[in-house]
mmCIF file of C-alpha atoms in Angstrom:
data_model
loop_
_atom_site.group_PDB
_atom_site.id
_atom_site.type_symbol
_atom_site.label_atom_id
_atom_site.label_comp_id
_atom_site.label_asym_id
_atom_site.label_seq_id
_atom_site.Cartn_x
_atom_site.Cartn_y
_atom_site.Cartn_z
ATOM 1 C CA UNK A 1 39.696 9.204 273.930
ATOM 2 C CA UNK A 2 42.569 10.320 272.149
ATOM 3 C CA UNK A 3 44.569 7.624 273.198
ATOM 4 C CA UNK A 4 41.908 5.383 271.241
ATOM 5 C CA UNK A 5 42.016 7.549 268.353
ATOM 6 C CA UNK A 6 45.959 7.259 268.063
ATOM 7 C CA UNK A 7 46.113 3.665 268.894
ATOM 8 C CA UNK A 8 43.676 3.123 265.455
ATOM 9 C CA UNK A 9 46.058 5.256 263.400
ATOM 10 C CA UNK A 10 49.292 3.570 264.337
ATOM 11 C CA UNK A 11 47.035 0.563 262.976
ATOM 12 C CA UNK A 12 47.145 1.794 259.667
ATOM 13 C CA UNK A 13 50.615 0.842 257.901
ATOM 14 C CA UNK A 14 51.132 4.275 255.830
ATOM 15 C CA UNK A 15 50.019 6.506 259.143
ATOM 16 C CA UNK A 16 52.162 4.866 261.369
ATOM 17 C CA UNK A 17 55.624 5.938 260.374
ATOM 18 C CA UNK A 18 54.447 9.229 260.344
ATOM 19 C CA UNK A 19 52.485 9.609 263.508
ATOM 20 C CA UNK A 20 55.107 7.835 265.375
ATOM 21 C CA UNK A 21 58.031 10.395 264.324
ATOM 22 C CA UNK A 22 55.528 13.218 265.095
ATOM 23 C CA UNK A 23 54.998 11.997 268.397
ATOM 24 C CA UNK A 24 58.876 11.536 268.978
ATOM 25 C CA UNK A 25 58.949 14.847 267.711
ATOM 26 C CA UNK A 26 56.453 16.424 270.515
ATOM 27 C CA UNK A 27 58.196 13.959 273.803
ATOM 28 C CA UNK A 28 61.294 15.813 272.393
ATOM 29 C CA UNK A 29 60.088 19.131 272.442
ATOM 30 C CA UNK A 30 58.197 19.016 276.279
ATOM 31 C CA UNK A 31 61.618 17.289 277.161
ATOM 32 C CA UNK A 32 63.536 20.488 275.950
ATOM 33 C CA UNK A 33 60.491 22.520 277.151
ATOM 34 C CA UNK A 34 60.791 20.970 281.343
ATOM 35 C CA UNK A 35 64.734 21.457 281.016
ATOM 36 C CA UNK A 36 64.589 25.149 280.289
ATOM 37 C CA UNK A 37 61.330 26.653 282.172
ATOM 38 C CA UNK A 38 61.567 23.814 285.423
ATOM 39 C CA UNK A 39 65.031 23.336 285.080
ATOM 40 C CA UNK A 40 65.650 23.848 289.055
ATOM 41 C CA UNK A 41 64.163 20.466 289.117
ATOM 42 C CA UNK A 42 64.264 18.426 285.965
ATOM 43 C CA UNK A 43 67.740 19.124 285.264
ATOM 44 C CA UNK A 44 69.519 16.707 287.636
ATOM 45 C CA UNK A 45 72.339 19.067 288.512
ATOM 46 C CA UNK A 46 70.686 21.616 288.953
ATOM 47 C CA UNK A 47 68.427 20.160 291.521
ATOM 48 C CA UNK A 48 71.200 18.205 293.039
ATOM 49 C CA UNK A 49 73.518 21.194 293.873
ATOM 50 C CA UNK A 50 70.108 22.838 295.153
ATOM 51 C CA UNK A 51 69.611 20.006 297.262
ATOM 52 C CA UNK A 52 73.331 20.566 298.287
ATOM 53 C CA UNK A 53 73.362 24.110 299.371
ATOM 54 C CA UNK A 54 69.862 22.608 301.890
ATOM 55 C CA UNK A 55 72.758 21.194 304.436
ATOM 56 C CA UNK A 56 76.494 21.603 303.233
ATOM 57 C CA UNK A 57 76.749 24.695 305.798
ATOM 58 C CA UNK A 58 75.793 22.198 308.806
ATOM 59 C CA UNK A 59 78.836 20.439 308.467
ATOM 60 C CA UNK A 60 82.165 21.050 310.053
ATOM 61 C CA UNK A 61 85.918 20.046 310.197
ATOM 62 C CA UNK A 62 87.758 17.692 306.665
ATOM 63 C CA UNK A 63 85.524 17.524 303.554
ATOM 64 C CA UNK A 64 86.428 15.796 300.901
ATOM 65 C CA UNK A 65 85.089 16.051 297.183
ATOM 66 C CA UNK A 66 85.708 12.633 295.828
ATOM 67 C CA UNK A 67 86.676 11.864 291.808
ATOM 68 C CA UNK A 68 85.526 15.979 292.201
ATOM 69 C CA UNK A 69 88.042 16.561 289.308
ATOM 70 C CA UNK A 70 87.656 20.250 288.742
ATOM 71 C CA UNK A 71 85.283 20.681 292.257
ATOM 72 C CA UNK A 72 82.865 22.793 289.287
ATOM 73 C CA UNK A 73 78.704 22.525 290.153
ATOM 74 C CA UNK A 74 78.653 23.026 286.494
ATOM 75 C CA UNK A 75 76.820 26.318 287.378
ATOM 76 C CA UNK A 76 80.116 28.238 287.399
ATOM 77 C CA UNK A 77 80.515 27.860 291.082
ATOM 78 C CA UNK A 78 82.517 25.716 293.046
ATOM 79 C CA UNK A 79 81.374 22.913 295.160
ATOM 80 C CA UNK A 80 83.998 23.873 298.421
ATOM 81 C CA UNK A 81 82.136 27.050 298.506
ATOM 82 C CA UNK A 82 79.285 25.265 299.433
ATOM 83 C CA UNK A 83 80.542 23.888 302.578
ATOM 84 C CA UNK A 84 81.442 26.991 304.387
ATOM 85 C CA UNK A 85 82.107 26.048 307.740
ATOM 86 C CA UNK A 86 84.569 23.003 306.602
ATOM 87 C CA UNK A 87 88.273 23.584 308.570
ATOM 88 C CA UNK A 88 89.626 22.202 305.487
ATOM 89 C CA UNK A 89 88.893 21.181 301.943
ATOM 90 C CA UNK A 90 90.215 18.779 299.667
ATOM 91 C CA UNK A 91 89.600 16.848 296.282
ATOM 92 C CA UNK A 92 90.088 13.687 294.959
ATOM 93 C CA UNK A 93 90.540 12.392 291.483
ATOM 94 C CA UNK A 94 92.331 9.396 289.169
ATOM 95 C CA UNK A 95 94.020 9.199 285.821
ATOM 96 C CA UNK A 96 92.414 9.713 282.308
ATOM 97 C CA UNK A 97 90.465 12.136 281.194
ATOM 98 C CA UNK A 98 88.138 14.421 283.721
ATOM 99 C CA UNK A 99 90.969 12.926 286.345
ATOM 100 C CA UNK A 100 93.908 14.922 288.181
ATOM 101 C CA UNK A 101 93.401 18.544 287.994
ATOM 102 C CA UNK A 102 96.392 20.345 289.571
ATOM 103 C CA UNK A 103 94.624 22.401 291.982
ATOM 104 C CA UNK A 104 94.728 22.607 296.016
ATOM 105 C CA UNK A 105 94.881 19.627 298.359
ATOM 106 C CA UNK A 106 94.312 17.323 295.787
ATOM 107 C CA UNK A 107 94.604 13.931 296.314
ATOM 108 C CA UNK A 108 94.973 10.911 294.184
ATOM 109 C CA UNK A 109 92.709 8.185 295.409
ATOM 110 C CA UNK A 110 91.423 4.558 292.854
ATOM 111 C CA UNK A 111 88.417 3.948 294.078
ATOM 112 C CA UNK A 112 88.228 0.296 293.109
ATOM 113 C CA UNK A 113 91.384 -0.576 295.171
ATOM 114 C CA UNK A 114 91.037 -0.187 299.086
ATOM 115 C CA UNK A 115 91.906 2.720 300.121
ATOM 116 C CA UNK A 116 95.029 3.289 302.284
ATOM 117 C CA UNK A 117 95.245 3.475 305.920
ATOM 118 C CA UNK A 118 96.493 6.867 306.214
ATOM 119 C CA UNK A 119 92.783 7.785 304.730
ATOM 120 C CA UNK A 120 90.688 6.109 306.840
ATOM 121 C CA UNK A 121 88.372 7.971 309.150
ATOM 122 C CA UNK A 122 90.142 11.073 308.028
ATOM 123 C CA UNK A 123 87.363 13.208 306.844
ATOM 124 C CA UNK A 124 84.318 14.184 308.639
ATOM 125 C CA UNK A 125 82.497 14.555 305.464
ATOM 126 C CA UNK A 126 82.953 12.530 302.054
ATOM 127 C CA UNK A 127 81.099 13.980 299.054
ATOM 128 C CA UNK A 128 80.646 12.270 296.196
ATOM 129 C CA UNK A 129 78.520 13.412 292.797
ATOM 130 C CA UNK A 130 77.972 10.504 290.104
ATOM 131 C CA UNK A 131 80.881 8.577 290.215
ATOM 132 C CA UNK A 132 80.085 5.131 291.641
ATOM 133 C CA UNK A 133 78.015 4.065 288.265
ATOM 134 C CA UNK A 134 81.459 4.538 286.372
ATOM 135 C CA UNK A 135 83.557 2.286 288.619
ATOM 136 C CA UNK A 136 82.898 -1.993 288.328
ATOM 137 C CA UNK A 137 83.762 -2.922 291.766
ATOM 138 C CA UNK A 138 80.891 -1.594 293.346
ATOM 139 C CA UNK A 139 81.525 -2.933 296.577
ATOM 140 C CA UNK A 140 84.722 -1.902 297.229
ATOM 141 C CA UNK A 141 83.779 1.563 295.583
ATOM 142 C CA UNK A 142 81.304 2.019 298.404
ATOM 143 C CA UNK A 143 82.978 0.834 300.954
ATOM 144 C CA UNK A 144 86.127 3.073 300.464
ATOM 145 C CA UNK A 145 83.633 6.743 300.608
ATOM 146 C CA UNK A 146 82.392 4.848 303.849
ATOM 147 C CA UNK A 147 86.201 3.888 305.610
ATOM 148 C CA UNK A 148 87.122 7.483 304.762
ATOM 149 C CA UNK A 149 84.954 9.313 306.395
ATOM 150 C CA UNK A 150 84.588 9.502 310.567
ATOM 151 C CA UNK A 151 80.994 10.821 310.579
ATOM 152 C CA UNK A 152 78.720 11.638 307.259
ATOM 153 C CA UNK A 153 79.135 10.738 303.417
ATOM 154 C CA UNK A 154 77.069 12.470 300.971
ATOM 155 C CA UNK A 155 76.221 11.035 297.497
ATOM 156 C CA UNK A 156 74.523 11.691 294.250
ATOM 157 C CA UNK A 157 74.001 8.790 292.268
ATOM 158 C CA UNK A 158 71.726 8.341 289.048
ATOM 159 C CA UNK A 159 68.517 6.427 289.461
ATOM 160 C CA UNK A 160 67.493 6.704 285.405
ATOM 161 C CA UNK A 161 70.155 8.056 282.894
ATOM 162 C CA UNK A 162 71.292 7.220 279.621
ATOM 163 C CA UNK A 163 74.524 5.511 279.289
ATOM 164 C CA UNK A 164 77.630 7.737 279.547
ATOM 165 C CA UNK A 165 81.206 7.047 279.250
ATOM 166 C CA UNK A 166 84.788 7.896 278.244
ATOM 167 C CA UNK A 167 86.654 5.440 276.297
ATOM 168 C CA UNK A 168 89.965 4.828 277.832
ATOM 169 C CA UNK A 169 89.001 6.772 281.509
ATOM 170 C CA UNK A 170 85.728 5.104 283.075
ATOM 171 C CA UNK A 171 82.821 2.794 282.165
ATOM 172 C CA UNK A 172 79.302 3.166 282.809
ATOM 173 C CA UNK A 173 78.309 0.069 285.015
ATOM 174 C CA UNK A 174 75.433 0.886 287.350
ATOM 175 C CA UNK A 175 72.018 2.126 288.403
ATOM 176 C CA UNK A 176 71.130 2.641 291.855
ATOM 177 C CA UNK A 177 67.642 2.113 293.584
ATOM 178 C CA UNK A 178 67.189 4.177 296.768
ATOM 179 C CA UNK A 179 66.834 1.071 298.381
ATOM 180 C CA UNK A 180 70.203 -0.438 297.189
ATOM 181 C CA UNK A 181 72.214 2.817 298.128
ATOM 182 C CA UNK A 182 70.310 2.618 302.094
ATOM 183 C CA UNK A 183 71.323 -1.504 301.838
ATOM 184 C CA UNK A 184 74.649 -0.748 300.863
ATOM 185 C CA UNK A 185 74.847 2.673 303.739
ATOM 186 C CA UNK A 186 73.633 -0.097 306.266
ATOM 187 C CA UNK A 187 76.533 -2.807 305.359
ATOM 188 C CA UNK A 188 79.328 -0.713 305.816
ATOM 189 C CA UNK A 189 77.682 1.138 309.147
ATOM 190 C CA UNK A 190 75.904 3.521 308.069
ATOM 191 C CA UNK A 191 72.552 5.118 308.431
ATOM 192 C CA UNK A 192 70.414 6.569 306.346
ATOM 193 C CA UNK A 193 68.982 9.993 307.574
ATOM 194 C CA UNK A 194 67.916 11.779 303.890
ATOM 195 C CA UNK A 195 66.711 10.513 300.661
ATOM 196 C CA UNK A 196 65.174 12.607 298.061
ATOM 197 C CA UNK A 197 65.029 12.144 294.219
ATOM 198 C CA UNK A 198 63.958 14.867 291.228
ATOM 199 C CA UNK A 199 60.986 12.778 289.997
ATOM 200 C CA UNK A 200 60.242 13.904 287.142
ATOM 201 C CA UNK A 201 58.284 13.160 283.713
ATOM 202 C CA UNK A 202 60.726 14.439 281.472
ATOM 203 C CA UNK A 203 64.545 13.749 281.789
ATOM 204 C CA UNK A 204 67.449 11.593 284.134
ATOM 205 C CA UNK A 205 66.624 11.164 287.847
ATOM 206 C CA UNK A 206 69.220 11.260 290.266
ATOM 207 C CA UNK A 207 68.885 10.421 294.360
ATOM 208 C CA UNK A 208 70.406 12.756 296.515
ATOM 209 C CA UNK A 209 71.567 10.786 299.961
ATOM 210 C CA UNK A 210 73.272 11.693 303.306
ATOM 211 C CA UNK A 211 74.416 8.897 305.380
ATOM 212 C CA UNK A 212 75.962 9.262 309.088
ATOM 213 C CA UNK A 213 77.851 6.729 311.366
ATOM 214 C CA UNK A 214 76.202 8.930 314.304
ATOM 215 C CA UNK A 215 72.632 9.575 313.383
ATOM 216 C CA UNK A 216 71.559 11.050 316.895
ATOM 217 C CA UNK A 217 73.563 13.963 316.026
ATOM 218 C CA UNK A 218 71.642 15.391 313.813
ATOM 219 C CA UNK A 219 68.406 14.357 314.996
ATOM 220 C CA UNK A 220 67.735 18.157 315.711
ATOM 221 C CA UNK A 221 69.666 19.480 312.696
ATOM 222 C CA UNK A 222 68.276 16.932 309.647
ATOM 223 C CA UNK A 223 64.524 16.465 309.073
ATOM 224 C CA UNK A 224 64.225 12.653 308.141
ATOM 225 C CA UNK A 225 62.658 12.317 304.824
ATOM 226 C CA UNK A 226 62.960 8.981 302.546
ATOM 227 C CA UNK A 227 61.622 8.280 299.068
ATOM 228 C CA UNK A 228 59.061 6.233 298.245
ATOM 229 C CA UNK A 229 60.510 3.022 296.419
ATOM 230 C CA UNK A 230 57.078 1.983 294.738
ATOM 231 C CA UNK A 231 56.529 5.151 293.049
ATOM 232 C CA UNK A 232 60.054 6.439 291.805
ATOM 233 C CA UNK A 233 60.344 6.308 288.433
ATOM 234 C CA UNK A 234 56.543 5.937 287.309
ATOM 235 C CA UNK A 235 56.239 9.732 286.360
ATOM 236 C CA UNK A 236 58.952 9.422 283.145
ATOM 237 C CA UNK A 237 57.126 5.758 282.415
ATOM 238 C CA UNK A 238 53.498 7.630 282.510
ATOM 239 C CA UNK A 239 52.638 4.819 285.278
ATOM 240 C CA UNK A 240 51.637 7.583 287.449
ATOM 241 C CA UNK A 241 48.873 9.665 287.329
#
């Protein structure tokens, strides 16, 4: 009913302007609204560092934060303090701005280059948070966070965000579909053991996936869980109701 009444304003020429910038006005406001009172889960960090802290104490031996720069959540903690039972911890990061840091066992890696041999297989864990969108060769991207690690990679990629960039440091290329990050797991010999997303109705969605050469290991350890690809998304469209 509403929706009727609305759609026969924005018919009228002098109402529409105004109607339309007050209804701007009010998707601005809930947006603002959902980011501070539900901001666990519509704020994509948030939710992704909660997701995080679910399994970074399962895993043992060489993590590595790639492109971490500063290893900060953004929540004034630090992301190596989330792994706690890691033997050792290190960082990675590249030129430009948001790029090397100065701080411990950091190490300078381009991920669109291969990476060298000396880094294959050398991690047990390879964590990466929102990086591959900003880098144009995709594939080789990927495929470097797989070679490096010898058992599980972790990544957080954005699913719907607005474009972001830093002129002179990194692009903004890409948006990944849960089912193009599992494809892309499976071609460099991975599997896919956890997929989640913050669905949401108000702000940018990221996925949240851990991938594992040996999946049998944590069959008792990880609960399986996968998103459903027909229905991501439709809650900020209003497909969904």
């Amino acid at each position: 009913m509403i929706q009727k009444y609305l759609i026969s304003i924005l018919k009228i020429p002098i109402l529409k302007q105004i109607t339309t910038y007050m209804l701007e006005q009010i998707h601005m406001f809930s947006i603002e609204f959902a980011k501070r009172t539900q901001k666990t889960f519509v704020r994509p960090r948030s939710w992704s560092n909660i997701e995080l802290r679910e399994f970074s104490h399962l895993f043992t031996g060489k993590v590595v934060n790639v492109s971490g720069w500063k290893d900060e959540d953004k929540e004034g903690n630090y992301y190596k303090n989330y792994f706690t039972n890691a033997s050792e911890y290190y960082v990675s990061n590249y030129k430009g701005e948001s790029g090397l840091s100065n701080i411990d066992n950091e190490i300078f890696l381009d991920l669109s280059t291969p990476v060298d041999q000396e880094l294959k297989n050398k991690f047990d864990v390879v964590f990466n948070h929102t990086v591959l969108e900003h880098i144009f060769e995709i594939d080789t991207a990927f495929k470097n966070l797989c070679d490096m690690s010898d058992d599980v990679v972790i990544i957080i990629l954005p699913f719907l965000q607005s474009v972001h960039y830093i002129e002179g440091s990194f692009g903004d290329y890409w948006r990944f579909s849960p089912m193009a990050i599992k494809e892309l797991f499976k071609k460099n010999g991975f599997t896919t053991i956890y997929q989640s997303a913050n669905d949401n109705k108000f702000y940018n969605i990221y996925t949240f996936t851990i991938a594992t050469k040996n999946p049998e290991k944590y069959d008792n350890l990880i609960t399986k869980k996968f998103i459903d690809n027909d229905i991501i998304g439709e809650k900020l469209f209003g497909l969904r109701k």
